[in-house]
PDB file of C-alpha atoms in Angstrom:
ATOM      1  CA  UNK A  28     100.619 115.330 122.246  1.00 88.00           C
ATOM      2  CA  UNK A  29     102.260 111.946 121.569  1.00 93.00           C
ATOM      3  CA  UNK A  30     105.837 111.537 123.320  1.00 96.00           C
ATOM      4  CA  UNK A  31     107.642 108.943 122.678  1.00 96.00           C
ATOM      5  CA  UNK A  32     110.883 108.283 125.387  1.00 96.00           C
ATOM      6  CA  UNK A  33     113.038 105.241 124.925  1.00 96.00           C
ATOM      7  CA  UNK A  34     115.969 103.836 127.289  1.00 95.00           C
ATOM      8  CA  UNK A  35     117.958 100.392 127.614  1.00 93.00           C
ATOM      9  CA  UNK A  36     121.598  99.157 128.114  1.00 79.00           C
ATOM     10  CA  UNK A  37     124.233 101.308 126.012  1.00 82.00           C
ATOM     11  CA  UNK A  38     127.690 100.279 125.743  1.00 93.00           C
ATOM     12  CA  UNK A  39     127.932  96.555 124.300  1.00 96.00           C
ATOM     13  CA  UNK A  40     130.098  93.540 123.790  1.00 96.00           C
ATOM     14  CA  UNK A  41     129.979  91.182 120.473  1.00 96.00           C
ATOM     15  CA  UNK A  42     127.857  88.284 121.373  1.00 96.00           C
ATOM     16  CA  UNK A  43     126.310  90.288 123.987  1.00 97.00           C
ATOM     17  CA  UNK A  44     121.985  91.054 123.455  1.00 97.00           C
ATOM     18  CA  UNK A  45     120.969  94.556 122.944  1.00 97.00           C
ATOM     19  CA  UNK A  46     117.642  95.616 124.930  1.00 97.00           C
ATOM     20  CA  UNK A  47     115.392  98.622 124.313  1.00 97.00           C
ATOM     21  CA  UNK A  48     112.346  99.734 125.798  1.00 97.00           C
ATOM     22  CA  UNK A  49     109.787 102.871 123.805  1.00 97.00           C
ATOM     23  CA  UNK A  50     107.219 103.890 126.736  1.00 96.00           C
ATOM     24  CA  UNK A  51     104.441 106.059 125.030  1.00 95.00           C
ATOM     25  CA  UNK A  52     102.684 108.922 126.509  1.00 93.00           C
ATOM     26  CA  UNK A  53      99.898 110.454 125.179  1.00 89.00           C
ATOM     27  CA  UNK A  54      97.427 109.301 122.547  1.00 81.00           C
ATOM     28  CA  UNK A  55      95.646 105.638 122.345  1.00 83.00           C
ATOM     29  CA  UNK A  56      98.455 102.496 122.457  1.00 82.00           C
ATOM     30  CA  UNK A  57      95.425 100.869 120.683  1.00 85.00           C
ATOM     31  CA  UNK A  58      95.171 100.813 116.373  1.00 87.00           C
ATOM     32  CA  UNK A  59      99.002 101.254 115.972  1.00 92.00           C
ATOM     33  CA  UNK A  60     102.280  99.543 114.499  1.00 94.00           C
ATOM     34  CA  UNK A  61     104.891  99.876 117.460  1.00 95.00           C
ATOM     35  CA  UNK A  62     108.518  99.760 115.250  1.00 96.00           C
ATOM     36  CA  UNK A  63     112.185  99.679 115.822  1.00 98.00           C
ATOM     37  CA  UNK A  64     114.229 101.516 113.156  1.00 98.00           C
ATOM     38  CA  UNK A  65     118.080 101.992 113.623  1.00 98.00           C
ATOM     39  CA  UNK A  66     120.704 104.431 111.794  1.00 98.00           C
ATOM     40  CA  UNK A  67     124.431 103.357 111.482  1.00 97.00           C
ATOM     41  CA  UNK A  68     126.554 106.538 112.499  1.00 95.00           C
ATOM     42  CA  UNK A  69     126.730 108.305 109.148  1.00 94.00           C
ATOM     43  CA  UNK A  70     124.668 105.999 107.324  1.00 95.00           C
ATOM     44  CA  UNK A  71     120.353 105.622 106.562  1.00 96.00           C
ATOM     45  CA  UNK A  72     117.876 104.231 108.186  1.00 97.00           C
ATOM     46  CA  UNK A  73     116.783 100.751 108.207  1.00 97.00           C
ATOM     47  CA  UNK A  74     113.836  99.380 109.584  1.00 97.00           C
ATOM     48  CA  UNK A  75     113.980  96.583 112.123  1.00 98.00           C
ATOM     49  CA  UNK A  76     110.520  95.057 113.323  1.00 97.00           C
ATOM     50  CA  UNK A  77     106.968  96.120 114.125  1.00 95.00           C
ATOM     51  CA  UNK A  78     104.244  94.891 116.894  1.00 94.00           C
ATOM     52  CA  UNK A  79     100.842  96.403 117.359  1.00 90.00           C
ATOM     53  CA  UNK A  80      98.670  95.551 119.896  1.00 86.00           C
ATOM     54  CA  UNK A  81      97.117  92.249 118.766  1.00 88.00           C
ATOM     55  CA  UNK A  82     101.174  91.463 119.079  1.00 91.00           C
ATOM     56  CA  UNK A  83     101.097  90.827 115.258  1.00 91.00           C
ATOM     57  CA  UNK A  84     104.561  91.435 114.398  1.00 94.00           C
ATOM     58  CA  UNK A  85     106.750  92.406 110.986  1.00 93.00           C
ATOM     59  CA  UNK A  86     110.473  91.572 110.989  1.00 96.00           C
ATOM     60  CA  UNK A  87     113.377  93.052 108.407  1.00 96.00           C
ATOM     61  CA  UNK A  88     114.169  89.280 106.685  1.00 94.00           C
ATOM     62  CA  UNK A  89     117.984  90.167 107.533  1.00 95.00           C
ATOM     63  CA  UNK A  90     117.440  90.663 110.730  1.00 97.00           C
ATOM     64  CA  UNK A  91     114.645  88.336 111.740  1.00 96.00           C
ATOM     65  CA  UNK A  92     116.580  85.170 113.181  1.00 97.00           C
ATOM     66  CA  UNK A  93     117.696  87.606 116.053  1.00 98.00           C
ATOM     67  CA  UNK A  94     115.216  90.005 116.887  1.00 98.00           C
ATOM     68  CA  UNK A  95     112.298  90.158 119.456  1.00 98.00           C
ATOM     69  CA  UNK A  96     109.877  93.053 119.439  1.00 98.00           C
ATOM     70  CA  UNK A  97     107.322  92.721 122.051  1.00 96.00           C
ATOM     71  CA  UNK A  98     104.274  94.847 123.562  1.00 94.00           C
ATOM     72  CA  UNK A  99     103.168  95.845 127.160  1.00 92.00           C
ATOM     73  CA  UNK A 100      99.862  97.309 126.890  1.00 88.00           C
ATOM     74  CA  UNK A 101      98.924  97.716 130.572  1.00 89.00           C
ATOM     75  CA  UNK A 102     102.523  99.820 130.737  1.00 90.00           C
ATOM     76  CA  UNK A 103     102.244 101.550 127.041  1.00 92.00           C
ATOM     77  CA  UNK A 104     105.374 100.121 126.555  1.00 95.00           C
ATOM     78  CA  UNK A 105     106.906  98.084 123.395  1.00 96.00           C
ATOM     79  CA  UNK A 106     110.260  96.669 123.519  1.00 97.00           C
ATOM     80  CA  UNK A 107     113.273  95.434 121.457  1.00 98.00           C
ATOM     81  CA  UNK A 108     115.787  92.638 121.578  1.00 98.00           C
ATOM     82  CA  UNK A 109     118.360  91.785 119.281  1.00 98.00           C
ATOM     83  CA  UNK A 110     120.804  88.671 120.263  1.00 98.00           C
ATOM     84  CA  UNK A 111     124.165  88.423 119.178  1.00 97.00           C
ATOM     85  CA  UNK A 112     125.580  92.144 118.320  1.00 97.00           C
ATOM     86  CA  UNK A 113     128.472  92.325 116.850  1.00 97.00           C
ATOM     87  CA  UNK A 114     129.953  95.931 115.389  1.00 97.00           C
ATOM     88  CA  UNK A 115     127.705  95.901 112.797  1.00 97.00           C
ATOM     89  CA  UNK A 116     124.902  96.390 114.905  1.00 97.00           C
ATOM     90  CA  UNK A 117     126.526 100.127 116.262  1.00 97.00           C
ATOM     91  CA  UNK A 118     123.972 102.400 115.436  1.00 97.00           C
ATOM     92  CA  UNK A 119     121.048 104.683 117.065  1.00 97.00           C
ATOM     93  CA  UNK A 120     118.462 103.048 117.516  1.00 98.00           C
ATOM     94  CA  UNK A 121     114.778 104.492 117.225  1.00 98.00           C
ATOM     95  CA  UNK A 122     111.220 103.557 118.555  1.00 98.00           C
ATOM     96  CA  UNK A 123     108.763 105.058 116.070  1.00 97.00           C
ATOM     97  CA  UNK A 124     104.825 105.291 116.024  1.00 96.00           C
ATOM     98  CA  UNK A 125     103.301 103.197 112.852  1.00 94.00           C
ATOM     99  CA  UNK A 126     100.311 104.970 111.784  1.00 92.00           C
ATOM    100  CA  UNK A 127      97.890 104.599 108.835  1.00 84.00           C
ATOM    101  CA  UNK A 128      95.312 101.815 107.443  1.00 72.00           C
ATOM    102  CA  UNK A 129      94.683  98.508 108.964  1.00 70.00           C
ATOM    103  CA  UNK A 130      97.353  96.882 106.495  1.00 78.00           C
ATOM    104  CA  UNK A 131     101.546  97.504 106.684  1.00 80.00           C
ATOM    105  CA  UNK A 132     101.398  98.715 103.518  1.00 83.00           C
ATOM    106  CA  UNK A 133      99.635 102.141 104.350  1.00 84.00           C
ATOM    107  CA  UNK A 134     101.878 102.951 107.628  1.00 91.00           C
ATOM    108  CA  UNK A 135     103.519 105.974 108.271  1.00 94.00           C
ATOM    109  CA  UNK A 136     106.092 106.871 111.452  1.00 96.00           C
ATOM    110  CA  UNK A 137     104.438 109.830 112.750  1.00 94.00           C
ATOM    111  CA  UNK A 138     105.951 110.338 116.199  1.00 96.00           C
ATOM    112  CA  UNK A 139     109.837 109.051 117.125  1.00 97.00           C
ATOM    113  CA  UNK A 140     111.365 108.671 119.894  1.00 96.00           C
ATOM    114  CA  UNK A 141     114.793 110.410 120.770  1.00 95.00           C
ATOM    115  CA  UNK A 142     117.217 107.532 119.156  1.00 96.00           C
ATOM    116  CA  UNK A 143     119.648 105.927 121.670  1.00 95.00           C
ATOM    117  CA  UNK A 144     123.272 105.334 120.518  1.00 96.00           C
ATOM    118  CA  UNK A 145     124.127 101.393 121.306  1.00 96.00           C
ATOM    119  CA  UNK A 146     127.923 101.031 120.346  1.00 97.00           C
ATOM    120  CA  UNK A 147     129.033  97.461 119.928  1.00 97.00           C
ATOM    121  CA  UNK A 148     132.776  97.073 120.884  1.00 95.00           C
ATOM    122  CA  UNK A 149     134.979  94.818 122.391  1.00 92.00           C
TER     123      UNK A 149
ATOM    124  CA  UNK B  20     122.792  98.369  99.257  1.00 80.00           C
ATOM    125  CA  UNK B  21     119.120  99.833  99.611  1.00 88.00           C
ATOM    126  CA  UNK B  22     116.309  98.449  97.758  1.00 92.00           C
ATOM    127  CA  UNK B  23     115.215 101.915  96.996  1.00 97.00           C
ATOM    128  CA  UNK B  24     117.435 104.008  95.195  1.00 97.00           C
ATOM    129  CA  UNK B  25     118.131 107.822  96.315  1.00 98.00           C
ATOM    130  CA  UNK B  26     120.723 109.694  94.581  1.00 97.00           C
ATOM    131  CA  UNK B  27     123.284 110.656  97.256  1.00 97.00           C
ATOM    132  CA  UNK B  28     122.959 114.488  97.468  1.00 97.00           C
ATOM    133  CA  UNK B  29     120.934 117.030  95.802  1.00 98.00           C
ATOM    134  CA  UNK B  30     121.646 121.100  95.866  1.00 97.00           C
ATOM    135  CA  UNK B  31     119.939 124.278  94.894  1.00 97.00           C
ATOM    136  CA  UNK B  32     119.757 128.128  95.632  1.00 97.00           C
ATOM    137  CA  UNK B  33     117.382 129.478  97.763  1.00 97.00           C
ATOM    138  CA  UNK B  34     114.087 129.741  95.752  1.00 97.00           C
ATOM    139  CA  UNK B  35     114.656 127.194  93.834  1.00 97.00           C
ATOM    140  CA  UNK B  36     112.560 123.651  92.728  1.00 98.00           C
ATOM    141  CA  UNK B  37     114.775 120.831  93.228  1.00 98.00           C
ATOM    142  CA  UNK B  38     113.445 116.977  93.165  1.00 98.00           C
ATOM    143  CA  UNK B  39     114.834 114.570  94.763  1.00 98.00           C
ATOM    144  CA  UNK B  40     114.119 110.731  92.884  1.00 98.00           C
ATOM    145  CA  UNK B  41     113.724 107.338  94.369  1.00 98.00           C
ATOM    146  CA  UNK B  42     113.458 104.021  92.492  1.00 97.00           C
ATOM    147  CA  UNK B  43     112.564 100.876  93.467  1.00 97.00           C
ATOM    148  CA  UNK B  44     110.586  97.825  91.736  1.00 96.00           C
ATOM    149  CA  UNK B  45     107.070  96.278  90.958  1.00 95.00           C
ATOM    150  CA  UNK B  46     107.144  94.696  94.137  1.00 96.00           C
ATOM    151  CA  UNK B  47     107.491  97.925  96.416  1.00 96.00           C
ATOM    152  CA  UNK B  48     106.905 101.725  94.896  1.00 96.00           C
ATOM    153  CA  UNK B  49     104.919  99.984  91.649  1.00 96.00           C
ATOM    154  CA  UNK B  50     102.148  98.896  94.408  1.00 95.00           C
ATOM    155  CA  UNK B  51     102.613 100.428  97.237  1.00 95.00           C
ATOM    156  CA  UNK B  52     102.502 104.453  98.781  1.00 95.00           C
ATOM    157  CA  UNK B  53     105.618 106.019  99.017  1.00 97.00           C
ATOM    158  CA  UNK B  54     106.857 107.884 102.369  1.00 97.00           C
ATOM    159  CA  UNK B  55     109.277 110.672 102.930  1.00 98.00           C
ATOM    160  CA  UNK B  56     111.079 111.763 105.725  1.00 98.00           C
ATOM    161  CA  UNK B  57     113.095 114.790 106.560  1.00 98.00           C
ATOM    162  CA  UNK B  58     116.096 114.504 108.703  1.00 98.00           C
ATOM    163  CA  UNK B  59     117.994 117.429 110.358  1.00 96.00           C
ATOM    164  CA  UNK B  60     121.318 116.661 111.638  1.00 92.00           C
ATOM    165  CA  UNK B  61     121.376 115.422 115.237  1.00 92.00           C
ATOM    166  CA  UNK B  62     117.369 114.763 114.909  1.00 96.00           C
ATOM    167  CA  UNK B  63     115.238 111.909 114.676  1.00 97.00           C
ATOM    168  CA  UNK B  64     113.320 111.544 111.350  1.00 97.00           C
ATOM    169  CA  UNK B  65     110.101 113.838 110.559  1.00 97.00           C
ATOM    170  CA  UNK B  66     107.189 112.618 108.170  1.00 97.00           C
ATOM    171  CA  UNK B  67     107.060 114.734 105.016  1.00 97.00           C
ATOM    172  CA  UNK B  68     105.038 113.159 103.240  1.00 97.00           C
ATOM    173  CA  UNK B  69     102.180 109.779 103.459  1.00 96.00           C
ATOM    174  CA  UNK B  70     100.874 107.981 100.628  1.00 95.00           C
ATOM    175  CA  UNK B  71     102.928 109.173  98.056  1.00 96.00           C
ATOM    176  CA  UNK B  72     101.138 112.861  98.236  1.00 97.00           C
ATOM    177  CA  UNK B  73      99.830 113.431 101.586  1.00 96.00           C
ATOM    178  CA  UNK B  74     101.479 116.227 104.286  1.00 97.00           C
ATOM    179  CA  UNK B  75     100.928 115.960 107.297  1.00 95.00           C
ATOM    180  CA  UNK B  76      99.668 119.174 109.024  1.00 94.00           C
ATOM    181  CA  UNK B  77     101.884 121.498 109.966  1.00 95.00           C
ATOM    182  CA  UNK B  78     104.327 120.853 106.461  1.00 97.00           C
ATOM    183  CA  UNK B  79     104.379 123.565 104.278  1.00 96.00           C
ATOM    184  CA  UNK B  80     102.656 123.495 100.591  1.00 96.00           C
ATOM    185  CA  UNK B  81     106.392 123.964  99.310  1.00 97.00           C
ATOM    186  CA  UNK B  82     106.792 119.958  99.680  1.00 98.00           C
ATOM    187  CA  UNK B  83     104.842 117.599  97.683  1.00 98.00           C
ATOM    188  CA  UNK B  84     105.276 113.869  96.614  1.00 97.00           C
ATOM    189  CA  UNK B  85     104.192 112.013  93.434  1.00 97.00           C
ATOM    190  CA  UNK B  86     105.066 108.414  91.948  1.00 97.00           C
ATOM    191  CA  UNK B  87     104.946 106.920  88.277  1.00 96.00           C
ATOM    192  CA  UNK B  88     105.196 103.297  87.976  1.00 96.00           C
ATOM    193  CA  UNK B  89     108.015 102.314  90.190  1.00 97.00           C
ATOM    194  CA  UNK B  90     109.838 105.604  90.939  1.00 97.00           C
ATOM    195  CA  UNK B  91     108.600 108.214  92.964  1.00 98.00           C
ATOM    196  CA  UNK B  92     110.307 111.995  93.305  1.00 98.00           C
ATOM    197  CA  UNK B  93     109.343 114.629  96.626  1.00 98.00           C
ATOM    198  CA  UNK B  94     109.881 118.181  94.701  1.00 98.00           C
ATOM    199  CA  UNK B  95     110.503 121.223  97.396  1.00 98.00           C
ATOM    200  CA  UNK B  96     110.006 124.802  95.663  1.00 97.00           C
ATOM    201  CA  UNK B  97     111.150 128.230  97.252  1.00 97.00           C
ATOM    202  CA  UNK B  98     113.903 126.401  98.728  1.00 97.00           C
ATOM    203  CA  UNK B  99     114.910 127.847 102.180  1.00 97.00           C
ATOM    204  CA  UNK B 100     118.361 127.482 103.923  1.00 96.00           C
ATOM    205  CA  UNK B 101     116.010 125.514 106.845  1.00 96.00           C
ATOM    206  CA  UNK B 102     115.768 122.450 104.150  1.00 97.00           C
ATOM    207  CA  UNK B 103     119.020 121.442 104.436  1.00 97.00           C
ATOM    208  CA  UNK B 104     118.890 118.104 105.512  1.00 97.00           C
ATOM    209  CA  UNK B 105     118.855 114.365 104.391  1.00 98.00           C
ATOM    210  CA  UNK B 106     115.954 113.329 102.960  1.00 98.00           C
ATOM    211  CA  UNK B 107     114.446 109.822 102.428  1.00 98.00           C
ATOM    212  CA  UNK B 108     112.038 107.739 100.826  1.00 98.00           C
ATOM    213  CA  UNK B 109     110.049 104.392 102.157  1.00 97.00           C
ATOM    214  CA  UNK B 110     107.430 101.887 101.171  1.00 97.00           C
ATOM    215  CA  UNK B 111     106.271  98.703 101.825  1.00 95.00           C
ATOM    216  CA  UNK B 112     107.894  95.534  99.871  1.00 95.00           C
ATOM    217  CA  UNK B 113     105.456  93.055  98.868  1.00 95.00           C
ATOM    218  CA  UNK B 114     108.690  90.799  98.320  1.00 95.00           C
ATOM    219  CA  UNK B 115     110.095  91.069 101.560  1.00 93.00           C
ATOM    220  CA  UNK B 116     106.861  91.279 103.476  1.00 92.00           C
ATOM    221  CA  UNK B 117     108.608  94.654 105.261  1.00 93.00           C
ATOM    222  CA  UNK B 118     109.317  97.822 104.586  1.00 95.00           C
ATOM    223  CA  UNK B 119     112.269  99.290 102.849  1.00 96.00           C
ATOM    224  CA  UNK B 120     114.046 102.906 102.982  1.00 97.00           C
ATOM    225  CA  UNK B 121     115.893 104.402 100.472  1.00 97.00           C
ATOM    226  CA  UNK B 122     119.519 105.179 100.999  1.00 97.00           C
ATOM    227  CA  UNK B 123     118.972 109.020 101.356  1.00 97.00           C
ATOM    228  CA  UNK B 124     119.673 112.159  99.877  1.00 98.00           C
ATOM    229  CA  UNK B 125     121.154 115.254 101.558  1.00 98.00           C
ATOM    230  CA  UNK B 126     120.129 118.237 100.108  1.00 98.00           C
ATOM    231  CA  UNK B 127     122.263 121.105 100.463  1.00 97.00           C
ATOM    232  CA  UNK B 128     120.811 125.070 100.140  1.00 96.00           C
ATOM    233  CA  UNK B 129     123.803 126.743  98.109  1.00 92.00           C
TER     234      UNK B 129
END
């Protein structure tokens, strides 16, 4: 069984850089899209960024000037940065498993992780 | 503003067929598969349904997915008090080069 457990800093300040980290137990890290996908309290989801283990990676065009997503294959870990928070970035923030075809376009989340509430306040 | 359109909530009785729509363009549901995912309060998202018409084991026959040109709908029949959730659709934007959800739907069991 896939299991998917994510931690990283909670509580931030504007300007400040949010950092996540997805370890993955269970199942190959190999043949997958790694993704970020965050949830404004009350709001839907919105996809951040991908990586899969080539460290080919997908970025949301809005969001792209400040995010890293990056891979640890010896650890089955995949990460996320995101520089510059400012309230708008509040949300919960989940690690998800991309699964499918070869190409982006046939990827499914199959396994999540538990979401992490980061609040961004001064 | 989502580049796939849900309607914001949905409602039926128990046994019911309700549908739940999603619209997009040429450049996302017109090419691409769709995806829907089920979200109980407090939870983390669960696949519904892949590639527009696919379940995943383990989801019940009562769920099933279908597209036509750039909209796509997930129908549930014999609606149960347990599918009270929000709902939402995804695909891949050929425009964007990412992938896009649609605002989502909560679906309340009257």
């Amino acid at each position: 069984q896939v299991q998917l457990q994510q931690w990283g800093a909670r509580l931030l300040k504007p300007s400040e850089t949010l950092s996540l980290t997805c370890g993955v137990n269970g199942g190959s890290f190999n043949g997958y899209y790694w993704s970020w996908i965050r949830q404004p309290p009350g709001k839907g989801l919105e996809w951040i960024g991908e990586i899969n283990h080539s460290r080919s990676t997908n970025y949301n065009p809005s969001l792209k000037s400040r995010v890293t997503i990056s891979i640890h294959t010896s650890k089955n870990q995949f990460s996320l940065k995101l520089t510059s928070v400012t309230a708008a970035d509040t949300a919960v923030y989940y690690c998800a498993r991309g699964n499918g075809s070869g190409s982006p376009r046939g990827i499914h989340f199959d396994y999540w992780g538990q979401g992490t509430l980061v609040p961004v306040s001064s | 503003q989502s580049v796939l359109t849900q309607p914001p909530s949905a409602s039926g009785t128990p046994g019911q067929r309700v549908t739940i729509s999603c619209s997009g363009s040429s450049s996302n549901i017109g090419i691409n598969y769709i995806y829907w995912y089920q979200q109980l309060p407090g939870t983390a998202p669960k696949l519904l349904i892949y590639r527009t018409n696919q379940r995943p084991s383990g989801v019940p026959d009562r769920f099933s997915g279908s597209k036509s040109g750039t909209s796509a709908s997930l129908a549930i029949s014999g609606l149960r008090s347990e599918d009270e959730a929000d709902y939402y659709c995804a695909a891949w934007d050929d425009s964007l080069s990412g992938r896009v959800f649609g605002g989502g739907t909560k679906l309340t069991v009257l």
